[in-house]
Short mmCIF file of C-alpha atoms in Angstrom, two decimals:
data_model
loop_
_atom_site.label_atom_id
_atom_site.label_comp_id
_atom_site.label_asym_id
_atom_site.label_seq_id
_atom_site.Cartn_x
_atom_site.Cartn_y
_atom_site.Cartn_z
CA MET A 1 8.65 -28.89 -7.44
CA ASN A 2 9.71 -28.07 -4.00
CA ALA A 3 8.85 -25.70 -1.08
CA LEU A 4 10.99 -24.62 1.81
CA GLY A 5 7.89 -24.33 3.66
CA ARG A 6 3.81 -24.97 4.25
CA HIS A 7 1.50 -22.30 6.00
CA ILE A 8 -1.73 -23.04 7.46
CA LEU A 9 -3.89 -20.26 8.04
CA ALA A 10 -7.38 -21.72 10.19
CA GLU A 11 -10.24 -19.94 10.50
CA ILE A 12 -11.88 -21.65 14.10
CA HIS A 13 -15.29 -21.18 14.58
CA GLY A 14 -17.56 -22.25 18.00
CA CYS A 15 -14.58 -22.45 20.59
CA ASP A 16 -14.90 -22.39 24.31
CA SER A 17 -15.33 -18.54 24.96
CA ASP A 18 -13.70 -19.21 28.40
CA VAL A 19 -10.59 -20.92 26.68
CA LEU A 20 -9.83 -17.91 24.03
CA ASN A 21 -10.03 -15.48 26.55
CA ASP A 22 -7.64 -17.00 28.84
CA ARG A 23 -4.04 -15.83 28.13
CA VAL A 24 -2.20 -18.86 29.97
CA ALA A 25 -4.51 -21.73 28.46
CA VAL A 26 -3.98 -19.90 24.64
CA GLU A 27 -0.25 -19.53 25.31
CA GLU A 28 0.16 -23.74 26.73
CA ILE A 29 -2.26 -24.45 23.66
CA MET A 30 -0.20 -23.09 21.30
CA VAL A 31 3.89 -23.98 22.50
CA ASN A 32 1.93 -27.94 23.23
CA ALA A 33 0.51 -27.65 19.72
CA ALA A 34 4.11 -27.02 18.19
CA LEU A 35 5.71 -29.54 20.23
CA LYS A 36 2.76 -32.23 19.85
CA ALA A 37 4.10 -31.47 15.98
CA GLY A 38 7.73 -31.81 16.50
CA ALA A 39 8.91 -28.42 16.21
CA GLU A 40 11.71 -26.68 18.98
CA VAL A 41 10.13 -23.98 20.84
CA ARG A 42 12.28 -20.69 20.28
CA GLU A 43 10.47 -17.66 21.98
CA VAL A 44 6.83 -17.33 22.87
CA ALA A 45 4.83 -13.62 23.54
CA PHE A 46 1.25 -13.64 24.48
CA HIS A 47 -1.16 -10.76 25.16
CA LYS A 48 -4.48 -10.67 26.93
CA PHE A 49 -6.30 -7.15 25.82
CA SER A 50 -8.97 -5.49 27.81
CA PRO A 51 -11.77 -6.49 27.65
CA GLN A 52 -11.33 -9.60 26.54
CA GLY A 53 -9.02 -11.47 23.83
CA VAL A 54 -6.00 -13.07 23.40
CA SER A 55 -2.93 -12.59 21.12
CA GLY A 56 0.23 -14.46 20.55
CA VAL A 57 3.04 -15.89 18.72
CA VAL A 58 5.44 -18.87 19.25
CA VAL A 59 8.72 -18.77 17.14
CA ILE A 60 9.87 -22.15 16.20
CA SER A 61 13.13 -22.49 14.83
CA GLU A 62 11.05 -24.53 12.24
CA SER A 63 8.89 -20.74 11.59
CA HIS A 64 6.55 -20.15 13.96
CA LEU A 65 2.53 -20.50 14.85
CA ALA A 66 0.51 -17.55 15.86
CA VAL A 67 -2.82 -17.23 17.57
CA HIS A 68 -5.67 -14.12 17.82
CA THR A 69 -8.90 -14.87 19.66
CA TRP A 70 -12.06 -12.91 19.77
CA PRO A 71 -14.22 -14.86 22.57
CA GLU A 72 -17.28 -12.39 22.29
CA TYR A 73 -17.46 -14.60 18.53
CA GLY A 74 -15.78 -17.94 20.08
CA TYR A 75 -13.61 -16.98 16.66
CA ALA A 76 -9.68 -17.48 16.75
CA ALA A 77 -7.91 -16.50 13.77
CA VAL A 78 -4.43 -19.59 14.07
CA ASP A 79 -1.70 -19.51 11.66
CA VAL A 80 0.99 -21.86 11.61
CA PHE A 81 4.25 -21.98 9.32
CA THR A 82 6.64 -24.68 9.49
CA CYS A 83 9.81 -24.83 7.11
CA GLY A 84 11.45 -28.16 5.92
CA ASP A 85 10.23 -31.98 6.73
CA SER A 86 10.14 -32.62 9.93
CA VAL A 87 7.65 -30.43 11.68
CA ASN A 88 3.87 -31.30 10.09
CA PRO A 89 1.52 -28.44 10.43
CA TRP A 90 -1.40 -30.07 10.33
CA ASP A 91 -0.49 -32.02 13.36
CA ALA A 92 0.03 -28.55 15.22
CA CYS A 93 -3.59 -27.07 13.23
CA ASN A 94 -5.76 -30.43 15.05
CA TYR A 95 -4.39 -29.98 18.25
CA ILE A 96 -5.39 -26.16 18.98
CA VAL A 97 -8.81 -27.13 17.11
CA GLU A 98 -9.17 -29.62 19.57
CA GLN A 99 -8.13 -27.78 22.53
CA PHE A 100 -10.27 -24.74 21.45
CA ARG A 101 -13.08 -27.04 22.08
CA ALA A 102 -14.02 -25.83 18.37
CA GLN A 103 -17.53 -26.65 16.58
CA ASN A 104 -15.88 -26.03 13.55
CA PHE A 105 -13.16 -24.75 10.90
CA THR A 106 -11.49 -24.39 7.79
CA ALA A 107 -8.30 -23.79 6.93
CA SER A 108 -6.08 -23.96 3.88
CA GLU A 109 -2.49 -24.94 2.90
CA THR A 110 0.45 -22.99 0.97
CA LEU A 111 3.58 -23.89 -0.18
CA ARG A 112 6.02 -20.87 0.96
CA GLY A 113 9.14 -20.43 -0.82
CA VAL A 114 8.28 -22.76 -4.19
CA LEU A 115 11.60 -23.64 -5.73
CA VAL A 116 11.56 -23.65 -9.48
CA GLU A 117 13.76 -26.86 -10.74
CA ALA A 118 17.17 -25.70 -12.23
CA ASN A 119 16.00 -26.60 -15.90
CA GLN A 120 12.65 -24.69 -15.69
CA LYS A 121 12.34 -20.94 -15.67
CA ALA A 122 10.15 -18.81 -13.41
CA ALA A 123 7.49 -17.18 -14.78
CA VAL A 124 7.98 -13.29 -14.88
#
């Protein structure tokens, strides 16, 4: 079986709350994560909430990276979705974990757009 993309959902804990609450820092980390993974950045949109927290998305030619932070809990929810074989989403995810100075994280990968071979019938 082949898939169109790989989607990583990461639960990142024990992060530096000052980093998570800094829109400029979070944006820079997410953009650099995309670049380090070999992606082509297309659009960037980030928002700082009051009194705290940052949300944002980096649109890449290969799909996207998104983040939502809760500095008061030292927690970030991150997803990295890449299509094709030229970008490794784990490279981006691991970079983000490192830059957020996380104590621990868990992540799961889901294949998106799983393609069924021509000689197989899709289950309905």
